[in-house]
Amino acid sequence: MKYYVIAGEASGDLHASNLMKAIAERDASPSFRAWGGDLMEEQGATLVKHYKDLAFMGFIEVLMNIRTILGNIKLCKEDILEYAPDAVILVDYPGFNLRIATFCREQGIPVYYYISPQVWAWKEGRVKRIKQDVTRMLTILPFEKDFYKGHGMEVDFVGHPLLDVIGKEEHSKSLSIETPGKEIIALLPGSRKQEISTMLPVMLEVAKRFPEYEFVVAGAPGQSPSFYEQFKSISDFNIVFGETYALFQKAKAGLVTSGTATLEAALHGMPQAVCYKGSSISYQIAKRLVKIKYISLVNLIMDKEVVRELIQGEMNTDLISKELSSLLDPNGKRQELLKGYAQLKEKLGGGGASGEAATIIVDDLKNKIQN
């Protein structure tokens, strides 16, 4: 069968690639065409556009790039019609993907949505649109099934795909860099240039206060090493690419920009402080629209503060340094945090999300074709 898969960022590329691999184990002759990244291409997808050309962050940034975004949507619709897939699989990335879902429904193409948009956080009205346009919604967070049920929609909870990735990953015991005599603090300032340019300078100011530690930046997929060189004038640091999980295992603690990385760090047991700062206008708009108490997945899933969140004005050198000191202190909040991580793993349950999602999609399509 022919599948058209759309993912708009690095984490989507990861989870979509694993889903594609699982589909290939259940479909004797799958064909994939995709918007995504290198990992999806490695699973045999013909790539139409790379996610690094699709990511725009914040309300103002989206408005500034609206012509490009609308052009991409038009291109995607035309490409879907030309490819004529048996199904379209959407992976998160709601601003783009929900428009495509409506188009596909109008064309009579089944739509499977893997990793729900965060409609429970804001734009709850999108649920009505999802009910209308999406054939099957496959959720990965335990509270999402009840959320959708409250809106009269049955969805499939398949578990969190990170459990599969982390469970199967062959982690190296050492990084490709040497840090003789120093323990490591990990820095994850985001994946987009705009994020990195905002977060990393503040994190590096903190690094100056901890000269006894080696600060190592997890380089983002799609960003070149040369891009990071400009920040070394603030404070020197090492950087690794494609070794984030090994870095999580090796680091004593970390500073992590909100996103999937907060959950990845927790599942690897790395104590962390969550740091985020956006443009003041985007933040003020979001503050009025978003309905959630926390920005990190760890806290959202646990419905309590497990990791400290330092947002906007609180993301400053003094507060981050104080929190990092507590995380490094065995008599500080380190042990309490690790207990919270253990409870998180229990709440997420077992693995197998990619396989479960693939089974639902392939079986559902086969039934449609037979009928």
PDB file of C-alpha atoms in Angstrom, residues 54-345:
ATOM      1  CA  LEU A  54       9.187  23.921   7.657  1.00  0.00           C
ATOM      2  CA  ALA A  55       9.769  24.958  11.282  1.00  0.00           C
ATOM      3  CA  PHE A  56       8.605  28.406  12.309  1.00  0.00           C
ATOM      4  CA  MET A  57       8.422  29.242  16.009  1.00  0.00           C
ATOM      5  CA  GLY A  58       5.948  31.609  17.703  1.00  0.00           C
ATOM      6  CA  PHE A  59       2.995  33.698  16.565  1.00  0.00           C
ATOM      7  CA  ILE A  60       4.987  36.598  15.138  1.00  0.00           C
ATOM      8  CA  GLU A  61       7.411  34.302  13.310  1.00  0.00           C
ATOM      9  CA  VAL A  62       4.519  32.412  11.688  1.00  0.00           C
ATOM     10  CA  LEU A  63       2.965  35.678  10.477  1.00  0.00           C
ATOM     11  CA  MET A  64       6.291  36.791   9.029  1.00  0.00           C
ATOM     12  CA  ASN A  65       6.568  33.554   7.049  1.00  0.00           C
ATOM     13  CA  ILE A  66       2.907  33.063   6.170  1.00  0.00           C
ATOM     14  CA  ARG A  67       3.511  33.208   2.402  1.00  0.00           C
ATOM     15  CA  THR A  68       6.049  30.383   2.623  1.00  0.00           C
ATOM     16  CA  ILE A  69       3.751  28.326   4.846  1.00  0.00           C
ATOM     17  CA  LEU A  70       0.752  28.722   2.525  1.00  0.00           C
ATOM     18  CA  GLY A  71       2.953  27.840  -0.436  1.00  0.00           C
ATOM     19  CA  ASN A  72       4.055  24.646   1.311  1.00  0.00           C
ATOM     20  CA  ILE A  73       0.445  23.681   2.055  1.00  0.00           C
ATOM     21  CA  LYS A  74      -0.490  24.193  -1.605  1.00  0.00           C
ATOM     22  CA  LEU A  75       2.496  22.126  -2.748  1.00  0.00           C
ATOM     23  CA  CYS A  76       1.617  19.348  -0.296  1.00  0.00           C
ATOM     24  CA  LYS A  77      -1.986  19.117  -1.500  1.00  0.00           C
ATOM     25  CA  GLU A  78      -0.912  18.950  -5.138  1.00  0.00           C
ATOM     26  CA  ASP A  79       1.699  16.304  -4.329  1.00  0.00           C
ATOM     27  CA  ILE A  80      -0.821  14.147  -2.442  1.00  0.00           C
ATOM     28  CA  LEU A  81      -3.185  14.209  -5.415  1.00  0.00           C
ATOM     29  CA  GLU A  82      -0.385  13.224  -7.781  1.00  0.00           C
ATOM     30  CA  TYR A  83       0.871  10.413  -5.507  1.00  0.00           C
ATOM     31  CA  ALA A  84      -2.669   9.113  -4.811  1.00  0.00           C
ATOM     32  CA  PRO A  85      -1.869   7.352  -1.491  1.00  0.00           C
ATOM     33  CA  ASP A  86      -4.002   4.704   0.182  1.00  0.00           C
ATOM     34  CA  ALA A  87      -3.609   6.669   3.413  1.00  0.00           C
ATOM     35  CA  VAL A  88      -2.102   9.845   4.797  1.00  0.00           C
ATOM     36  CA  ILE A  89      -0.344   9.589   8.166  1.00  0.00           C
ATOM     37  CA  LEU A  90       0.047  12.851  10.069  1.00  0.00           C
ATOM     38  CA  VAL A  91       2.552  13.152  12.916  1.00  0.00           C
ATOM     39  CA  ASP A  92       1.866  16.041  15.347  1.00  0.00           C
ATOM     40  CA  TYR A  93       2.662  19.410  13.593  1.00  0.00           C
ATOM     41  CA  PRO A  94      -0.976  20.612  13.859  1.00  0.00           C
ATOM     42  CA  GLY A  95      -0.888  24.025  12.176  1.00  0.00           C
ATOM     43  CA  PHE A  96       0.058  22.351   8.911  1.00  0.00           C
ATOM     44  CA  ASN A  97      -1.341  18.863   9.337  1.00  0.00           C
ATOM     45  CA  LEU A  98      -4.897  19.769  10.317  1.00  0.00           C
ATOM     46  CA  ARG A  99      -5.256  21.684   7.072  1.00  0.00           C
ATOM     47  CA  ILE A 100      -4.035  18.638   5.194  1.00  0.00           C
ATOM     48  CA  ALA A 101      -6.453  16.418   7.138  1.00  0.00           C
ATOM     49  CA  THR A 102      -9.406  18.514   5.945  1.00  0.00           C
ATOM     50  CA  PHE A 103      -8.163  18.342   2.362  1.00  0.00           C
ATOM     51  CA  CYS A 104      -7.701  14.565   2.516  1.00  0.00           C
ATOM     52  CA  ARG A 105     -11.175  14.019   3.944  1.00  0.00           C
ATOM     53  CA  GLU A 106     -12.597  16.046   1.062  1.00  0.00           C
ATOM     54  CA  GLN A 107     -10.670  13.808  -1.354  1.00  0.00           C
ATOM     55  CA  GLY A 108     -11.844  10.613   0.356  1.00  0.00           C
ATOM     56  CA  ILE A 109      -8.340   9.666   1.550  1.00  0.00           C
ATOM     57  CA  PRO A 110      -8.155   7.965   5.001  1.00  0.00           C
ATOM     58  CA  VAL A 111      -6.258  10.036   7.567  1.00  0.00           C
ATOM     59  CA  TYR A 112      -4.400   8.511  10.524  1.00  0.00           C
ATOM     60  CA  TYR A 113      -3.089  10.984  13.070  1.00  0.00           C
ATOM     61  CA  TYR A 114      -0.175   9.673  15.145  1.00  0.00           C
ATOM     62  CA  ILE A 115       0.702  11.854  18.157  1.00  0.00           C
ATOM     63  CA  SER A 116      -2.225  14.123  18.837  1.00  0.00           C
ATOM     64  CA  PRO A 117      -2.023  17.898  18.532  1.00  0.00           C
ATOM     65  CA  GLN A 118      -2.012  19.440  21.990  1.00  0.00           C
ATOM     66  CA  VAL A 119      -5.666  20.468  21.787  1.00  0.00           C
ATOM     67  CA  TRP A 120      -5.920  19.919  25.537  1.00  0.00           C
ATOM     68  CA  ALA A 121      -3.539  22.860  25.960  1.00  0.00           C
ATOM     69  CA  TRP A 122      -5.145  25.358  23.623  1.00  0.00           C
ATOM     70  CA  LYS A 123      -7.528  25.576  20.662  1.00  0.00           C
ATOM     71  CA  GLU A 124      -9.813  22.967  22.205  1.00  0.00           C
ATOM     72  CA  GLY A 125     -12.275  23.823  19.444  1.00  0.00           C
ATOM     73  CA  ARG A 126     -10.040  21.868  17.074  1.00  0.00           C
ATOM     74  CA  VAL A 127     -11.485  18.636  18.477  1.00  0.00           C
ATOM     75  CA  LYS A 128     -14.640  19.127  16.403  1.00  0.00           C
ATOM     76  CA  ARG A 129     -12.483  19.469  13.296  1.00  0.00           C
ATOM     77  CA  ILE A 130     -10.434  16.406  14.229  1.00  0.00           C
ATOM     78  CA  LYS A 131     -13.599  14.319  14.730  1.00  0.00           C
ATOM     79  CA  GLN A 132     -14.715  15.330  11.259  1.00  0.00           C
ATOM     80  CA  ASP A 133     -11.451  14.961   9.350  1.00  0.00           C
ATOM     81  CA  VAL A 134      -9.403  12.212  11.040  1.00  0.00           C
ATOM     82  CA  THR A 135     -10.163   8.535  10.419  1.00  0.00           C
ATOM     83  CA  ARG A 136      -8.264   7.292  13.506  1.00  0.00           C
ATOM     84  CA  MET A 137      -6.460   9.295  16.191  1.00  0.00           C
ATOM     85  CA  LEU A 138      -3.542   7.456  17.816  1.00  0.00           C
ATOM     86  CA  THR A 139      -2.530   9.136  21.090  1.00  0.00           C
ATOM     87  CA  ILE A 140       0.663   8.720  23.125  1.00  0.00           C
ATOM     88  CA  LEU A 141      -0.113  10.442  26.444  1.00  0.00           C
ATOM     89  CA  PRO A 142      -2.209   8.619  29.053  1.00  0.00           C
ATOM     90  CA  PHE A 143      -4.583  11.509  29.797  1.00  0.00           C
ATOM     91  CA  GLU A 144      -5.473  12.142  26.137  1.00  0.00           C
ATOM     92  CA  LYS A 145      -7.910   9.222  25.834  1.00  0.00           C
ATOM     93  CA  ASP A 146     -10.117  10.634  28.605  1.00  0.00           C
ATOM     94  CA  PHE A 147      -9.800  14.138  27.167  1.00  0.00           C
ATOM     95  CA  TYR A 148     -11.131  13.052  23.777  1.00  0.00           C
ATOM     96  CA  LYS A 149     -13.793  10.856  25.348  1.00  0.00           C
ATOM     97  CA  GLY A 150     -15.061  13.944  27.153  1.00  0.00           C
ATOM     98  CA  HIS A 151     -15.602  15.447  23.709  1.00  0.00           C
ATOM     99  CA  GLY A 152     -17.437  12.377  22.410  1.00  0.00           C
ATOM    100  CA  MET A 153     -14.535  10.943  20.419  1.00  0.00           C
ATOM    101  CA  GLU A 154     -12.998   7.501  20.849  1.00  0.00           C
ATOM    102  CA  VAL A 155      -9.262   7.390  20.210  1.00  0.00           C
ATOM    103  CA  ASP A 156      -6.552   4.739  20.448  1.00  0.00           C
ATOM    104  CA  PHE A 157      -3.941   5.136  23.200  1.00  0.00           C
ATOM    105  CA  VAL A 158      -0.869   3.282  21.910  1.00  0.00           C
ATOM    106  CA  GLY A 159       1.681   4.274  24.581  1.00  0.00           C
ATOM    107  CA  HIS A 160       4.631   6.615  24.270  1.00  0.00           C
ATOM    108  CA  PRO A 161       7.064   5.869  21.409  1.00  0.00           C
ATOM    109  CA  LEU A 162      10.047   7.147  23.381  1.00  0.00           C
ATOM    110  CA  LEU A 163       9.856   4.039  25.564  1.00  0.00           C
ATOM    111  CA  ASP A 164      10.581   1.954  22.460  1.00  0.00           C
ATOM    112  CA  VAL A 165      13.403   4.189  21.284  1.00  0.00           C
ATOM    113  CA  ILE A 166      15.128   4.331  24.650  1.00  0.00           C
ATOM    114  CA  GLY A 167      14.517   0.661  25.378  1.00  0.00           C
ATOM    115  CA  LYS A 168      16.088  -0.537  22.117  1.00  0.00           C
ATOM    116  CA  GLU A 169      18.817   2.074  21.708  1.00  0.00           C
ATOM    117  CA  GLU A 170      22.366   0.794  21.969  1.00  0.00           C
ATOM    118  CA  HIS A 171      23.880   3.549  24.101  1.00  0.00           C
ATOM    119  CA  SER A 172      27.579   4.144  23.963  1.00  0.00           C
ATOM    120  CA  LYS A 173      29.243   4.138  27.360  1.00  0.00           C
ATOM    121  CA  SER A 174      31.354   7.122  26.458  1.00  0.00           C
ATOM    122  CA  LEU A 175      30.987  10.216  24.329  1.00  0.00           C
ATOM    123  CA  SER A 176      33.172  10.975  21.337  1.00  0.00           C
ATOM    124  CA  ILE A 177      34.721  13.821  23.349  1.00  0.00           C
ATOM    125  CA  GLU A 178      37.085  13.606  26.280  1.00  0.00           C
ATOM    126  CA  THR A 179      36.468  15.525  29.511  1.00  0.00           C
ATOM    127  CA  PRO A 180      39.363  14.432  31.732  1.00  0.00           C
ATOM    128  CA  GLY A 181      38.728  14.993  35.429  1.00  0.00           C
ATOM    129  CA  LYS A 182      35.448  16.849  34.922  1.00  0.00           C
ATOM    130  CA  GLU A 183      31.836  15.793  35.239  1.00  0.00           C
ATOM    131  CA  ILE A 184      29.474  16.888  32.481  1.00  0.00           C
ATOM    132  CA  ILE A 185      26.493  19.206  32.439  1.00  0.00           C
ATOM    133  CA  ALA A 186      24.341  18.850  29.315  1.00  0.00           C
ATOM    134  CA  LEU A 187      22.882  21.822  27.471  1.00  0.00           C
ATOM    135  CA  LEU A 188      19.909  21.326  25.138  1.00  0.00           C
ATOM    136  CA  PRO A 189      18.968  24.776  23.822  1.00  0.00           C
ATOM    137  CA  GLY A 190      16.432  23.578  21.237  1.00  0.00           C
ATOM    138  CA  SER A 191      16.485  22.515  17.608  1.00  0.00           C
ATOM    139  CA  ARG A 192      15.663  25.693  15.680  1.00  0.00           C
ATOM    140  CA  LYS A 193      18.117  28.524  15.073  1.00  0.00           C
ATOM    141  CA  GLN A 194      15.822  31.050  16.708  1.00  0.00           C
ATOM    142  CA  GLU A 195      15.457  28.919  19.841  1.00  0.00           C
ATOM    143  CA  ILE A 196      19.170  28.223  20.092  1.00  0.00           C
ATOM    144  CA  SER A 197      20.064  31.886  19.619  1.00  0.00           C
ATOM    145  CA  THR A 198      17.763  32.781  22.520  1.00  0.00           C
ATOM    146  CA  MET A 199      18.459  29.951  24.977  1.00  0.00           C
ATOM    147  CA  LEU A 200      22.130  29.093  24.533  1.00  0.00           C
ATOM    148  CA  PRO A 201      23.637  32.489  25.463  1.00  0.00           C
ATOM    149  CA  VAL A 202      21.824  32.427  28.830  1.00  0.00           C
ATOM    150  CA  MET A 203      22.888  28.833  29.463  1.00  0.00           C
ATOM    151  CA  LEU A 204      26.498  29.722  28.700  1.00  0.00           C
ATOM    152  CA  GLU A 205      26.411  32.620  31.142  1.00  0.00           C
ATOM    153  CA  VAL A 206      25.443  30.018  33.755  1.00  0.00           C
ATOM    154  CA  ALA A 207      28.366  27.853  32.645  1.00  0.00           C
ATOM    155  CA  LYS A 208      30.796  30.575  33.741  1.00  0.00           C
ATOM    156  CA  ARG A 209      29.682  29.997  37.335  1.00  0.00           C
ATOM    157  CA  PHE A 210      30.508  26.276  37.249  1.00  0.00           C
ATOM    158  CA  PRO A 211      34.128  26.102  36.057  1.00  0.00           C
ATOM    159  CA  GLU A 212      34.621  22.705  37.702  1.00  0.00           C
ATOM    160  CA  TYR A 213      32.181  21.121  35.207  1.00  0.00           C
ATOM    161  CA  GLU A 214      32.430  20.517  31.484  1.00  0.00           C
ATOM    162  CA  PHE A 215      29.430  21.919  29.581  1.00  0.00           C
ATOM    163  CA  VAL A 216      28.452  19.926  26.511  1.00  0.00           C
ATOM    164  CA  VAL A 217      25.856  21.082  23.980  1.00  0.00           C
ATOM    165  CA  ALA A 218      23.674  18.561  22.173  1.00  0.00           C
ATOM    166  CA  GLY A 219      23.839  19.781  18.585  1.00  0.00           C
ATOM    167  CA  ALA A 220      20.479  19.798  16.832  1.00  0.00           C
ATOM    168  CA  PRO A 221      19.836  17.692  13.746  1.00  0.00           C
ATOM    169  CA  GLY A 222      19.830  19.930  10.712  1.00  0.00           C
ATOM    170  CA  GLN A 223      22.123  22.561  12.270  1.00  0.00           C
ATOM    171  CA  SER A 224      25.752  22.788  11.235  1.00  0.00           C
ATOM    172  CA  PRO A 225      28.665  22.857  13.709  1.00  0.00           C
ATOM    173  CA  SER A 226      29.653  26.254  12.298  1.00  0.00           C
ATOM    174  CA  PHE A 227      26.355  27.772  13.476  1.00  0.00           C
ATOM    175  CA  TYR A 228      27.328  27.107  17.107  1.00  0.00           C
ATOM    176  CA  GLU A 229      30.784  28.695  16.816  1.00  0.00           C
ATOM    177  CA  GLN A 230      29.400  32.210  17.284  1.00  0.00           C
ATOM    178  CA  PHE A 231      28.403  31.372  20.871  1.00  0.00           C
ATOM    179  CA  LYS A 232      31.883  30.344  22.011  1.00  0.00           C
ATOM    180  CA  SER A 233      32.732  33.994  22.600  1.00  0.00           C
ATOM    181  CA  ILE A 234      30.408  33.825  25.635  1.00  0.00           C
ATOM    182  CA  SER A 235      31.912  30.688  27.172  1.00  0.00           C
ATOM    183  CA  ASP A 236      33.752  27.765  25.668  1.00  0.00           C
ATOM    184  CA  PHE A 237      31.919  24.444  25.345  1.00  0.00           C
ATOM    185  CA  ASN A 238      32.073  21.077  23.662  1.00  0.00           C
ATOM    186  CA  ILE A 239      29.396  19.969  21.216  1.00  0.00           C
ATOM    187  CA  VAL A 240      28.223  16.549  20.077  1.00  0.00           C
ATOM    188  CA  PHE A 241      25.898  15.556  17.237  1.00  0.00           C
ATOM    189  CA  GLY A 242      23.864  12.360  17.163  1.00  0.00           C
ATOM    190  CA  GLU A 243      24.934  11.469  20.723  1.00  0.00           C
ATOM    191  CA  THR A 244      22.155  13.030  22.782  1.00  0.00           C
ATOM    192  CA  TYR A 245      21.171   9.821  24.555  1.00  0.00           C
ATOM    193  CA  ALA A 246      24.777   9.041  25.427  1.00  0.00           C
ATOM    194  CA  LEU A 247      25.038  12.601  26.748  1.00  0.00           C
ATOM    195  CA  PHE A 248      21.947  12.080  28.926  1.00  0.00           C
ATOM    196  CA  GLN A 249      23.530   8.982  30.413  1.00  0.00           C
ATOM    197  CA  LYS A 250      26.879  10.624  31.046  1.00  0.00           C
ATOM    198  CA  ALA A 251      25.743  14.025  32.334  1.00  0.00           C
ATOM    199  CA  LYS A 252      25.415  14.804  36.030  1.00  0.00           C
ATOM    200  CA  ALA A 253      22.557  17.209  35.232  1.00  0.00           C
ATOM    201  CA  GLY A 254      21.254  19.305  32.366  1.00  0.00           C
ATOM    202  CA  LEU A 255      19.501  22.459  31.221  1.00  0.00           C
ATOM    203  CA  VAL A 256      16.814  21.547  28.717  1.00  0.00           C
ATOM    204  CA  THR A 257      14.615  23.671  26.495  1.00  0.00           C
ATOM    205  CA  SER A 258      10.989  22.591  26.755  1.00  0.00           C
ATOM    206  CA  GLY A 259       9.898  19.915  24.321  1.00  0.00           C
ATOM    207  CA  THR A 260      10.332  16.203  23.764  1.00  0.00           C
ATOM    208  CA  ALA A 261      13.869  16.462  25.146  1.00  0.00           C
ATOM    209  CA  THR A 262      12.485  17.018  28.668  1.00  0.00           C
ATOM    210  CA  LEU A 263      10.814  13.603  28.561  1.00  0.00           C
ATOM    211  CA  GLU A 264      13.836  11.951  26.954  1.00  0.00           C
ATOM    212  CA  ALA A 265      16.083  13.331  29.684  1.00  0.00           C
ATOM    213  CA  ALA A 266      13.708  12.077  32.387  1.00  0.00           C
ATOM    214  CA  LEU A 267      13.476   8.575  30.920  1.00  0.00           C
ATOM    215  CA  HIS A 268      17.288   8.433  30.926  1.00  0.00           C
ATOM    216  CA  GLY A 269      17.360   9.586  34.556  1.00  0.00           C
ATOM    217  CA  MET A 270      19.183  12.870  33.994  1.00  0.00           C
ATOM    218  CA  PRO A 271      18.237  15.573  36.547  1.00  0.00           C
ATOM    219  CA  GLN A 272      17.200  18.704  34.683  1.00  0.00           C
ATOM    220  CA  ALA A 273      15.894  22.230  34.839  1.00  0.00           C
ATOM    221  CA  VAL A 274      13.552  23.213  32.029  1.00  0.00           C
ATOM    222  CA  CYS A 275      14.362  26.571  30.443  1.00  0.00           C
ATOM    223  CA  TYR A 276      12.328  28.488  27.908  1.00  0.00           C
ATOM    224  CA  LYS A 277      12.137  32.037  26.611  1.00  0.00           C
ATOM    225  CA  GLY A 278      10.288  33.297  23.529  1.00  0.00           C
ATOM    226  CA  SER A 279       9.628  36.723  22.084  1.00  0.00           C
ATOM    227  CA  SER A 280       7.702  38.892  24.538  1.00  0.00           C
ATOM    228  CA  ILE A 281       4.772  39.325  22.149  1.00  0.00           C
ATOM    229  CA  SER A 282       4.494  35.591  21.409  1.00  0.00           C
ATOM    230  CA  TYR A 283       4.713  34.819  25.118  1.00  0.00           C
ATOM    231  CA  GLN A 284       1.959  37.278  26.060  1.00  0.00           C
ATOM    232  CA  ILE A 285      -0.324  35.841  23.380  1.00  0.00           C
ATOM    233  CA  ALA A 286       0.414  32.263  24.468  1.00  0.00           C
ATOM    234  CA  LYS A 287      -0.127  33.103  28.128  1.00  0.00           C
ATOM    235  CA  ARG A 288      -3.683  34.177  27.335  1.00  0.00           C
ATOM    236  CA  LEU A 289      -4.478  31.208  25.114  1.00  0.00           C
ATOM    237  CA  VAL A 290      -2.750  28.195  26.634  1.00  0.00           C
ATOM    238  CA  LYS A 291      -4.725  26.389  29.340  1.00  0.00           C
ATOM    239  CA  ILE A 292      -2.051  24.175  30.875  1.00  0.00           C
ATOM    240  CA  LYS A 293      -0.204  24.562  34.181  1.00  0.00           C
ATOM    241  CA  TYR A 294       3.158  23.324  32.876  1.00  0.00           C
ATOM    242  CA  ILE A 295       5.212  23.449  29.684  1.00  0.00           C
ATOM    243  CA  SER A 296       7.325  20.310  30.150  1.00  0.00           C
ATOM    244  CA  LEU A 297       5.989  16.893  29.224  1.00  0.00           C
ATOM    245  CA  VAL A 298       7.311  15.466  32.490  1.00  0.00           C
ATOM    246  CA  ASN A 299       5.145  17.763  34.605  1.00  0.00           C
ATOM    247  CA  LEU A 300       2.149  17.548  32.274  1.00  0.00           C
ATOM    248  CA  ILE A 301       2.051  13.758  32.446  1.00  0.00           C
ATOM    249  CA  MET A 302       2.571  13.702  36.199  1.00  0.00           C
ATOM    250  CA  ASP A 303       0.174  16.632  36.755  1.00  0.00           C
ATOM    251  CA  LYS A 304       2.577  18.131  39.275  1.00  0.00           C
ATOM    252  CA  GLU A 305       5.936  19.883  39.299  1.00  0.00           C
ATOM    253  CA  VAL A 306       8.605  17.216  39.113  1.00  0.00           C
ATOM    254  CA  VAL A 307      11.138  19.358  37.249  1.00  0.00           C
ATOM    255  CA  ARG A 308      11.566  23.104  37.788  1.00  0.00           C
ATOM    256  CA  GLU A 309      10.377  25.244  34.907  1.00  0.00           C
ATOM    257  CA  LEU A 310      12.153  28.560  34.386  1.00  0.00           C
ATOM    258  CA  ILE A 311      10.137  30.504  31.828  1.00  0.00           C
ATOM    259  CA  GLN A 312      10.608  33.962  30.305  1.00  0.00           C
ATOM    260  CA  GLY A 313      11.817  36.334  33.071  1.00  0.00           C
ATOM    261  CA  GLU A 314      12.670  33.421  35.358  1.00  0.00           C
ATOM    262  CA  MET A 315      15.058  32.103  32.756  1.00  0.00           C
ATOM    263  CA  ASN A 316      17.937  34.174  34.058  1.00  0.00           C
ATOM    264  CA  THR A 317      21.462  33.418  35.185  1.00  0.00           C
ATOM    265  CA  ASP A 318      20.785  33.653  38.925  1.00  0.00           C
ATOM    266  CA  LEU A 319      17.720  31.394  39.081  1.00  0.00           C
ATOM    267  CA  ILE A 320      19.149  28.802  36.684  1.00  0.00           C
ATOM    268  CA  SER A 321      22.411  28.692  38.626  1.00  0.00           C
ATOM    269  CA  LYS A 322      20.559  28.200  41.898  1.00  0.00           C
ATOM    270  CA  GLU A 323      18.463  25.371  40.474  1.00  0.00           C
ATOM    271  CA  LEU A 324      21.464  23.692  38.872  1.00  0.00           C
ATOM    272  CA  SER A 325      23.374  23.804  42.165  1.00  0.00           C
ATOM    273  CA  SER A 326      20.472  22.031  43.871  1.00  0.00           C
ATOM    274  CA  LEU A 327      20.376  19.346  41.171  1.00  0.00           C
ATOM    275  CA  LEU A 328      24.102  18.708  41.541  1.00  0.00           C
ATOM    276  CA  ASP A 329      23.908  18.495  45.337  1.00  0.00           C
ATOM    277  CA  PRO A 330      23.211  14.907  46.532  1.00  0.00           C
ATOM    278  CA  ASN A 331      21.542  16.453  49.566  1.00  0.00           C
ATOM    279  CA  GLY A 332      19.507  18.852  47.426  1.00  0.00           C
ATOM    280  CA  LYS A 333      16.485  18.004  45.276  1.00  0.00           C
ATOM    281  CA  ARG A 334      18.349  15.424  43.169  1.00  0.00           C
ATOM    282  CA  GLN A 335      16.969  12.316  44.907  1.00  0.00           C
ATOM    283  CA  GLU A 336      13.435  13.676  45.021  1.00  0.00           C
ATOM    284  CA  LEU A 337      13.599  14.328  41.297  1.00  0.00           C
ATOM    285  CA  LEU A 338      14.791  10.805  40.529  1.00  0.00           C
ATOM    286  CA  LYS A 339      11.867   9.375  42.522  1.00  0.00           C
ATOM    287  CA  GLY A 340       9.537  11.456  40.351  1.00  0.00           C
ATOM    288  CA  TYR A 341      11.153   9.997  37.229  1.00  0.00           C
ATOM    289  CA  ALA A 342      10.456   6.459  38.470  1.00  0.00           C
ATOM    290  CA  GLN A 343       6.780   7.318  38.950  1.00  0.00           C
ATOM    291  CA  LEU A 344       6.698   8.821  35.462  1.00  0.00           C
ATOM    292  CA  LYS A 345       7.890   5.577  33.875  1.00  0.00           C
TER     293      LYS A 345
END
